[in-house]
Amino acid sequence: MKTVTVNASKTYDIVIGEGLLSESGARIRALHPCKTVVVVTDDNVAKFHLTKVVQSLEAAGYNVLTHVIPHGETSKCREQYFALLDFMAERRVTRSDLLVALGGGVVGDLTGFAAATYLRGIDFVQMSTTVLAAVDSSVGGKTGIDIPAGKNLVGAFYQPILVLCDTKALETLPESVYDDGCAEIIKYGCIADKELFEWLKAPIRPQIERVIERCVSIKRDIVDQDERDTGIRVILNFGHTIGHAIEKASNFTITHGQAVAIGMVLIENAMFRLGLAPKETFEATRDLVAAYRLPVKTSFTSDELYDTMTTDKKRSGDRLRFIVVKEIGACEYLDVAVGEAQEGGITLRNVLEEALQ
Ligand code: GLY
C-alpha cells in the first residue's frame, strides 16, 4: 500500500494498493462524518465493483444511493450532468453529504463537476478503476463535461478529499484499455523520470503499484505548484497537442491513449529531424510506445492536423506551445508560430511536416 499526499487548495491523500474498494467505507468514515453517500458509476464498472463498494460503505454506517450512467465519453454531457444534479436534489442530498466517483475518467470528470457545483460544492472521493484515471484524471482536480464545440470546455478545478486506486480493480480491464492508460505512464517517464522510463521496459503489471505511485508523485509535484494550469502544469500535455488533433480528426475513433502515444512519437520525430533533439530520444520513445502495443504513426496528413490544431484551446495568440523532450526524463517548451515564422523561427507547418516524415 502506498500513499501520496497532495497539497493544493485542499490537502488529500491518494492511496494505491490491492483491495482498497472493499475497505473504502472504513477509509471514508475516518475522514467524513456524513449520513448519505451517492456513488456514481457506469454500467460496465457497476458489474464488477459496485456491490463491494456499496457493502463497504453500508458497513461503515452510511446511507448509500447509487446512480449508474452509460459507459463512454458521450456520457460526459450536459444531459448526464443535469440528470445527476436532479437525482441528488430529488433525494434531498445536502451539502454535508458526499459524492463518490467510481470509475475512469468520464465518471470522475462528470461526478467531480457535479460535486463542484451542486449546492455550490460538496465533497467528493475518486475511486479510479482504469489505468488512465489512476495516473492522470483522478489526481489534480480537473473536472468537467464536453459540449458540442469541444471536449472539456465546461468545467472547474475542484479537488477531491481522497483518491483510492485499487490495483486489483485494474486487473478486470480489457488488455487494450490497460495499454491505453500506459501511454500516460510513458509520458511521465519521458518528461520527468528516466528511472521510471527504464522500469517500463519490464512487464508493467507486477510493478503497477510503484509505477502508479511514481506517476502520481510527479503529477502531485506539478499540481502543488500550479493547480490552476497557468504555468508548469502544461508539461503534462507532452504528446497531447498533436494527440488531441488526431483524436478529433478521427472523430474519437482513435482513443485518447493511442492518440497521445502517436503524439509523443511524432513530436520527438520532428525534434530530431529539426536538429533540436538527438535521434536516440525519438527512437527510445517510439520503441517503448510500440512495446505497449500502442500506435506510432498516423495516416492523417499535415493539412488535416494543421486545421484542427489551429483551434487548439492551448493556443495563445499566433503561437502554439509544444512540450519537447531532449533527453528522456526532462522536458522543455517549444513555442512555434501558427502562421508565418519570425526570422528563422519554427512554424507549426514545419513541425507537422517533419513529424509525419
Ligand atoms: N491531464 C492534464 C492535467 O491534469 O493537467
GROMACS .gro file of C-alpha atoms and ligand atoms in nm:
model
  362
    1MET     CA    1   0.000   0.000   0.000
    2LYS     CA    2   0.137   0.344  -0.092
    3THR     CA    3   0.016   0.696  -0.011
    4VAL     CA    4   0.094   1.021  -0.191
    5THR     CA    5  -0.030   1.345  -0.035
    6VAL     CA    6  -0.139   1.639  -0.249
    7ASN     CA    7  -0.103   1.989  -0.103
    8ALA     CA    8  -0.311   2.202  -0.337
    9SER     CA    9  -0.609   2.419  -0.234
   10LYS     CA   10  -0.712   2.105  -0.043
   11THR     CA   11  -0.475   1.856   0.116
   12TYR     CA   12  -0.569   1.499   0.039
   13ASP     CA   13  -0.423   1.153   0.009
   14ILE     CA   14  -0.401   0.931  -0.296
   15VAL     CA   15  -0.389   0.574  -0.167
   16ILE     CA   16  -0.273   0.300  -0.403
   17GLY     CA   17  -0.295  -0.072  -0.327
   18GLU     CA   18  -0.477  -0.402  -0.360
   19GLY     CA   19  -0.829  -0.440  -0.222
   20LEU     CA   20  -0.898  -0.073  -0.144
   21LEU     CA   21  -1.254  -0.080  -0.279
   22SER     CA   22  -1.353  -0.331  -0.012
   23GLU     CA   23  -1.202  -0.103   0.254
   24SER     CA   24  -1.347   0.217   0.111
   25GLY     CA   25  -1.622   0.255   0.375
   26ALA     CA   26  -1.382   0.247   0.670
   27ARG     CA   27  -1.136   0.480   0.495
   28ILE     CA   28  -1.405   0.734   0.412
   29ARG     CA   29  -1.561   0.706   0.760
   30ALA     CA   30  -1.225   0.810   0.908
   31LEU     CA   31  -1.247   1.133   0.705
   32HIS     CA   32  -1.612   1.218   0.665
   33PRO     CA   33  -1.895   1.209   0.919
   34CYS     CA   34  -2.188   1.249   0.673
   35LYS     CA   35  -2.508   1.045   0.655
   36THR     CA   36  -2.558   0.987   0.283
   37VAL     CA   37  -2.308   0.887   0.016
   38VAL     CA   38  -2.403   0.899  -0.354
   39VAL     CA   39  -2.196   0.656  -0.562
   40VAL     CA   40  -2.180   0.743  -0.932
   41THR     CA   41  -2.051   0.478  -1.170
   42ASP     CA   42  -2.107   0.343  -1.522
   43ASP     CA   43  -2.281   0.023  -1.631
   44ASN     CA   44  -1.952  -0.157  -1.707
   45VAL     CA   45  -1.784  -0.074  -1.378
   46ALA     CA   46  -2.105  -0.144  -1.184
   47LYS     CA   47  -2.095  -0.510  -1.293
   48PHE     CA   48  -1.753  -0.562  -1.138
   49HIS     CA   49  -1.725  -0.327  -0.844
   50LEU     CA   50  -2.045  -0.154  -0.732
   51THR     CA   51  -2.168  -0.421  -0.489
   52LYS     CA   52  -1.844  -0.434  -0.292
   53VAL     CA   53  -1.825  -0.057  -0.264
   54VAL     CA   54  -2.189  -0.027  -0.151
   55GLN     CA   55  -2.141  -0.308   0.104
   56SER     CA   56  -1.828  -0.145   0.240
   57LEU     CA   57  -1.997   0.196   0.270
   58GLU     CA   58  -2.307   0.046   0.435
   59ALA     CA   59  -2.091  -0.149   0.678
   60ALA     CA   60  -1.936   0.185   0.774
   61GLY     CA   61  -2.284   0.317   0.859
   62TYR     CA   62  -2.364   0.523   0.550
   63ASN     CA   63  -2.698   0.550   0.374
   64VAL     CA   64  -2.589   0.473   0.014
   65LEU     CA   65  -2.755   0.593  -0.306
   66THR     CA   66  -2.631   0.471  -0.646
   67HIS     CA   67  -2.651   0.645  -0.982
   68VAL     CA   68  -2.540   0.444  -1.286
   69ILE     CA   69  -2.467   0.615  -1.619
   70PRO     CA   70  -2.399   0.453  -1.958
   71HIS     CA   71  -2.026   0.393  -2.017
   72GLY     CA   72  -1.830   0.600  -2.270
   73GLU     CA   73  -1.728   0.958  -2.344
   74THR     CA   74  -2.079   1.050  -2.465
   75SER     CA   75  -2.193   1.041  -2.101
   76LYS     CA   76  -1.972   1.338  -2.020
   77CYS     CA   77  -2.250   1.564  -2.140
   78ARG     CA   78  -2.495   1.823  -2.015
   79GLU     CA   79  -2.785   1.571  -2.006
   80GLN     CA   80  -2.600   1.335  -1.769
   81TYR     CA   81  -2.473   1.628  -1.566
   82PHE     CA   82  -2.821   1.766  -1.505
   83ALA     CA   83  -2.962   1.416  -1.453
   84LEU     CA   84  -2.710   1.366  -1.172
   85LEU     CA   85  -2.794   1.704  -1.014
   86ASP     CA   86  -3.167   1.623  -1.035
   87PHE     CA   87  -3.104   1.278  -0.884
   88MET     CA   88  -2.935   1.437  -0.583
   89ALA     CA   89  -3.182   1.722  -0.542
   90GLU     CA   90  -3.484   1.489  -0.561
   91ARG     CA   91  -3.333   1.275  -0.284
   92ARG     CA   92  -3.252   1.580  -0.074
   93VAL     CA   93  -2.879   1.520  -0.070
   94THR     CA   94  -2.733   1.800   0.143
   95ARG     CA   95  -2.414   1.999   0.129
   96SER     CA   96  -2.265   1.792   0.410
   97ASP     CA   97  -2.318   1.463   0.222
   98LEU     CA   98  -2.062   1.305  -0.009
   99LEU     CA   99  -2.029   1.203  -0.374
  100VAL     CA  100  -1.813   0.911  -0.485
  101ALA     CA  101  -1.687   0.872  -0.843
  102LEU     CA  102  -1.632   0.500  -0.902
  103GLY     CA  103  -1.480   0.452  -1.247
  104GLY     CA  104  -1.249   0.602  -1.506
  105GLY     CA  105  -1.205   0.950  -1.646
  106VAL     CA  106  -1.562   1.003  -1.768
  107VAL     CA  107  -1.722   0.915  -1.434
  108GLY     CA  108  -1.454   1.110  -1.245
  109ASP     CA  109  -1.483   1.427  -1.453
  110LEU     CA  110  -1.865   1.429  -1.455
  111THR     CA  111  -1.901   1.349  -1.085
  112GLY     CA  112  -1.628   1.595  -0.988
  113PHE     CA  113  -1.802   1.871  -1.181
  114ALA     CA  114  -2.136   1.786  -1.019
  115ALA     CA  115  -1.960   1.795  -0.680
  116ALA     CA  116  -1.805   2.134  -0.762
  117THR     CA  117  -2.140   2.288  -0.850
  118TYR     CA  118  -2.419   2.109  -0.656
  119LEU     CA  119  -2.524   2.345  -0.374
  120ARG     CA  120  -2.208   2.543  -0.465
  121GLY     CA  121  -1.984   2.250  -0.378
  122ILE     CA  122  -1.995   1.924  -0.183
  123ASP     CA  123  -1.711   1.688  -0.102
  124PHE     CA  124  -1.623   1.400  -0.331
  125VAL     CA  125  -1.397   1.097  -0.342
  126GLN     CA  126  -1.237   0.949  -0.655
  127MET     CA  127  -1.213   0.569  -0.681
  128SER     CA  128  -1.021   0.512  -1.004
  129THR     CA  129  -1.078   0.184  -1.188
  130THR     CA  130  -0.876   0.250  -1.506
  131VAL     CA  131  -0.502   0.300  -1.552
  132LEU     CA  132  -0.568   0.635  -1.717
  133ALA     CA  133  -0.774   0.761  -1.423
  134ALA     CA  134  -0.524   0.618  -1.174
  135VAL     CA  135  -0.225   0.805  -1.314
  136ASP     CA  136  -0.389   1.116  -1.451
  137SER     CA  137  -0.753   1.221  -1.438
  138SER     CA  138  -0.831   1.128  -1.075
  139VAL     CA  139  -0.549   1.349  -0.949
  140GLY     CA  140  -0.528   1.726  -0.962
  141GLY     CA  141  -0.888   1.843  -0.961
  142LYS     CA  142  -0.972   1.894  -1.326
  143THR     CA  143  -1.344   1.824  -1.359
  144GLY     CA  144  -1.587   1.896  -1.639
  145ILE     CA  145  -1.808   1.793  -1.924
  146ASP     CA  146  -1.798   1.813  -2.305
  147ILE     CA  147  -2.019   2.037  -2.515
  148PRO     CA  148  -2.072   2.015  -2.892
  149ALA     CA  149  -1.799   2.277  -2.952
  150GLY     CA  150  -1.536   2.057  -2.785
  151LYS     CA  151  -1.416   1.830  -2.508
  152ASN     CA  152  -1.380   1.964  -2.151
  153LEU     CA  153  -1.498   2.310  -2.248
  154VAL     CA  154  -1.710   2.344  -1.933
  155GLY     CA  155  -1.555   2.259  -1.600
  156ALA     CA  156  -1.397   2.359  -1.272
  157PHE     CA  157  -1.082   2.300  -1.075
  158TYR     CA  158  -1.218   2.112  -0.775
  159GLN     CA  159  -1.008   1.877  -0.567
  160PRO     CA  160  -1.141   1.551  -0.416
  161ILE     CA  161  -1.097   1.482  -0.043
  162LEU     CA  162  -0.948   1.136  -0.111
  163VAL     CA  163  -0.839   0.925  -0.409
  164LEU     CA  164  -0.844   0.546  -0.381
  165CYS     CA  165  -0.674   0.341  -0.650
  166ASP     CA  166  -0.742  -0.030  -0.606
  167THR     CA  167  -0.481  -0.208  -0.819
  168LYS     CA  168  -0.691  -0.527  -0.807
  169ALA     CA  169  -0.969  -0.345  -0.993
  170LEU     CA  170  -0.726  -0.273  -1.278
  171GLU     CA  171  -0.696  -0.648  -1.336
  172THR     CA  172  -1.055  -0.655  -1.466
  173LEU     CA  173  -0.968  -0.416  -1.752
  174PRO     CA  174  -0.953  -0.544  -2.112
  175GLU     CA  175  -0.591  -0.558  -2.236
  176SER     CA  176  -0.642  -0.272  -2.483
  177VAL     CA  177  -0.788  -0.040  -2.216
  178TYR     CA  178  -0.498  -0.122  -1.985
  179ASP     CA  179  -0.244  -0.046  -2.261
  180ASP     CA  180  -0.425   0.276  -2.344
  181GLY     CA  181  -0.357   0.409  -1.994
  182CYS     CA  182   0.009   0.315  -2.030
  183ALA     CA  183   0.054   0.598  -2.283
  184GLU     CA  184   0.015   0.847  -1.997
  185ILE     CA  185   0.259   0.645  -1.787
  186ILE     CA  186   0.519   0.659  -2.066
  187LYS     CA  187   0.456   1.033  -2.081
  188TYR     CA  188   0.563   1.076  -1.715
  189GLY     CA  189   0.883   0.881  -1.782
  190CYS     CA  190   0.964   1.096  -2.085
  191ILE     CA  191   0.901   1.435  -1.925
  192ALA     CA  192   1.026   1.380  -1.572
  193ASP     CA  193   1.170   1.044  -1.474
  194LYS     CA  194   1.433   0.845  -1.659
  195GLU     CA  195   1.426   0.570  -1.396
  196LEU     CA  196   1.051   0.523  -1.446
  197PHE     CA  197   1.112   0.508  -1.821
  198GLU     CA  198   1.362   0.226  -1.762
  199TRP     CA  199   1.120   0.039  -1.529
  200LEU     CA  200   0.866   0.037  -1.810
  201LYS     CA  201   1.089  -0.181  -2.025
  202ALA     CA  202   1.000  -0.470  -1.790
  203PRO     CA  203   0.642  -0.609  -1.767
  204ILE     CA  204   0.426  -0.347  -1.602
  205ARG     CA  205   0.160  -0.550  -1.421
  206PRO     CA  206   0.384  -0.692  -1.146
  207GLN     CA  207   0.512  -0.340  -1.066
  208ILE     CA  208   0.194  -0.141  -1.122
  209GLU     CA  209   0.171  -0.014  -0.762
  210ARG     CA  210   0.513   0.152  -0.763
  211VAL     CA  211   0.459   0.278  -1.120
  212ILE     CA  212   0.130   0.450  -1.026
  213GLU     CA  213   0.290   0.592  -0.712
  214ARG     CA  214   0.573   0.738  -0.922
  215CYS     CA  215   0.334   0.889  -1.177
  216VAL     CA  216   0.103   1.049  -0.921
  217SER     CA  217   0.401   1.181  -0.725
  218ILE     CA  218   0.520   1.359  -1.040
  219LYS     CA  219   0.171   1.494  -1.102
  220ARG     CA  220   0.137   1.593  -0.736
  221ASP     CA  221   0.462   1.795  -0.752
  222ILE     CA  222   0.331   1.978  -1.057
  223VAL     CA  223  -0.022   2.038  -0.922
  224ASP     CA  224   0.116   2.162  -0.588
  225GLN     CA  225   0.299   2.435  -0.782
  226ASP     CA  226   0.039   2.514  -1.046
  227GLU     CA  227  -0.307   2.388  -0.954
  228ARG     CA  228  -0.491   2.615  -1.199
  229ASP     CA  229  -0.281   2.529  -1.502
  230THR     CA  230  -0.128   2.866  -1.577
  231GLY     CA  231   0.237   2.757  -1.579
  232ILE     CA  232   0.433   2.437  -1.534
  233ARG     CA  233   0.124   2.210  -1.545
  234VAL     CA  234   0.138   2.247  -1.923
  235ILE     CA  235   0.420   1.989  -1.932
  236LEU     CA  236   0.155   1.722  -1.867
  237ASN     CA  237   0.049   1.796  -2.224
  238PHE     CA  238   0.352   1.624  -2.378
  239GLY     CA  239   0.218   1.437  -2.682
  240HIS     CA  240  -0.127   1.590  -2.635
  241THR     CA  241  -0.108   1.882  -2.881
  242ILE     CA  242  -0.073   1.654  -3.184
  243GLY     CA  243  -0.263   1.381  -2.994
  244HIS     CA  244  -0.576   1.593  -2.949
  245ALA     CA  245  -0.571   1.680  -3.319
  246ILE     CA  246  -0.554   1.309  -3.408
  247GLU     CA  247  -0.835   1.223  -3.166
  248LYS     CA  248  -1.054   1.495  -3.311
  249ALA     CA  249  -0.967   1.425  -3.675
  250SER     CA  250  -1.058   1.058  -3.620
  251ASN     CA  251  -1.390   1.163  -3.470
  252PHE     CA  252  -1.273   0.998  -3.146
  253THR     CA  253  -1.245   0.651  -3.300
  254ILE     CA  254  -0.877   0.671  -3.202
  255THR     CA  255  -0.866   0.657  -2.822
  256HIS     CA  256  -0.701   0.919  -2.602
  257GLY     CA  257  -0.412   0.689  -2.509
  258GLN     CA  258  -0.349   0.585  -2.869
  259ALA     CA  259  -0.357   0.948  -2.983
  260VAL     CA  260  -0.118   1.061  -2.707
  261ALA     CA  261   0.113   0.771  -2.796
  262ILE     CA  262   0.127   0.883  -3.159
  263GLY     CA  263   0.159   1.246  -3.050
  264MET     CA  264   0.466   1.174  -2.834
  265VAL     CA  265   0.639   0.981  -3.111
  266LEU     CA  266   0.559   1.241  -3.379
  267ILE     CA  267   0.679   1.542  -3.180
  268GLU     CA  268   1.003   1.360  -3.096
  269ASN     CA  269   1.048   1.269  -3.463
  270ALA     CA  270   1.002   1.635  -3.554
  271MET     CA  271   1.251   1.743  -3.286
  272PHE     CA  272   1.511   1.502  -3.415
  273ARG     CA  273   1.455   1.599  -3.778
  274LEU     CA  274   1.471   1.971  -3.695
  275GLY     CA  275   1.801   1.913  -3.515
  276LEU     CA  276   1.655   2.001  -3.174
  277ALA     CA  277   1.686   1.661  -3.004
  278PRO     CA  278   1.901   1.352  -3.056
  279LYS     CA  279   1.776   1.062  -3.264
  280GLU     CA  280   1.814   0.830  -2.960
  281THR     CA  281   1.537   1.015  -2.772
  282PHE     CA  282   1.296   0.973  -3.062
  283GLU     CA  283   1.389   0.605  -3.102
  284ALA     CA  284   1.363   0.529  -2.731
  285THR     CA  285   1.018   0.693  -2.715
  286ARG     CA  286   0.896   0.515  -3.027
  287ASP     CA  287   1.026   0.175  -2.914
  288LEU     CA  288   0.868   0.197  -2.567
  289VAL     CA  289   0.534   0.311  -2.712
  290ALA     CA  290   0.541   0.017  -2.958
  291ALA     CA  291   0.628  -0.227  -2.677
  292TYR     CA  292   0.292  -0.135  -2.519
  293ARG     CA  293   0.110  -0.224  -2.842
  294LEU     CA  294   0.030   0.143  -2.897
  295PRO     CA  295   0.044   0.303  -3.244
  296VAL     CA  296   0.349   0.506  -3.350
  297LYS     CA  297   0.216   0.675  -3.665
  298THR     CA  298  -0.094   0.818  -3.826
  299SER     CA  299  -0.241   0.828  -4.174
  300PHE     CA  300  -0.371   1.184  -4.125
  301THR     CA  301  -0.199   1.443  -4.341
  302SER     CA  302  -0.026   1.756  -4.224
  303ASP     CA  303  -0.316   1.967  -4.364
  304GLU     CA  304  -0.576   1.766  -4.173
  305LEU     CA  305  -0.389   1.801  -3.844
  306TYR     CA  306  -0.300   2.166  -3.906
  307ASP     CA  307  -0.663   2.272  -3.934
  308THR     CA  308  -0.754   2.103  -3.607
  309MET     CA  309  -0.450   2.236  -3.424
  310THR     CA  310  -0.508   2.597  -3.511
  311THR     CA  311  -0.825   2.580  -3.298
  312ASP     CA  312  -0.643   2.413  -3.004
  313LYS     CA  313  -0.760   2.569  -2.676
  314LYS     CA  314  -0.399   2.591  -2.558
  315ARG     CA  315  -0.313   2.824  -2.848
  316SER     CA  316  -0.207   3.165  -2.732
  317GLY     CA  317  -0.233   3.439  -2.997
  318ASP     CA  318  -0.037   3.326  -3.301
  319ARG     CA  319   0.183   3.083  -3.101
  320LEU     CA  320   0.131   2.722  -3.007
  321ARG     CA  321   0.337   2.566  -2.726
  322PHE     CA  322   0.476   2.215  -2.765
  323ILE     CA  323   0.637   2.018  -2.485
  324VAL     CA  324   0.954   1.855  -2.613
  325VAL     CA  325   1.189   1.600  -2.462
  326LYS     CA  326   1.556   1.635  -2.548
  327GLU     CA  327   1.684   1.373  -2.305
  328ILE     CA  328   1.448   1.115  -2.156
  329GLY     CA  329   1.343   1.242  -1.809
  330ALA     CA  330   1.344   1.617  -1.876
  331CYS     CA  331   1.137   1.844  -2.096
  332GLU     CA  332   1.126   2.196  -2.233
  333TYR     CA  333   0.881   2.427  -2.407
  334LEU     CA  334   0.895   2.497  -2.778
  335ASP     CA  335   0.677   2.786  -2.894
  336VAL     CA  336   0.605   2.780  -3.266
  337ALA     CA  337   0.435   3.031  -3.493
  338VAL     CA  338   0.095   2.925  -3.618
  339GLY     CA  339   0.121   3.146  -3.930
  340GLU     CA  340   0.437   3.300  -4.074
  341ALA     CA  341   0.765   3.241  -3.890
  342GLN     CA  342   0.953   3.529  -3.729
  343GLU     CA  343   1.308   3.540  -3.868
  344GLY     CA  344   1.427   3.182  -3.892
  345GLY     CA  345   1.175   3.065  -3.630
  346ILE     CA  346   0.988   2.737  -3.648
  347THR     CA  347   0.628   2.720  -3.764
  348LEU     CA  348   0.354   2.474  -3.690
  349ARG     CA  349   0.374   2.371  -4.058
  350ASN     CA  350   0.748   2.288  -4.017
  351VAL     CA  351   0.676   2.077  -3.707
  352LEU     CA  352   0.393   1.883  -3.867
  353GLU     CA  353   0.577   1.819  -4.190
  354GLU     CA  354   0.882   1.683  -4.009
  355ALA     CA  355   0.671   1.490  -3.757
  356LEU     CA  356   0.500   1.297  -4.036
  357GLN     CA  357   0.820   1.200  -4.223
  358GLY     N1  358  -0.438   1.587  -1.762
  358GLY     C1  359  -0.355   1.700  -1.752
  358GLY     C2  360  -0.374   1.778  -1.628
  358GLY     O1  361  -0.433   1.730  -1.533
  358GLY     O2  362  -0.330   1.890  -1.621
   0.00000   0.00000   0.00000
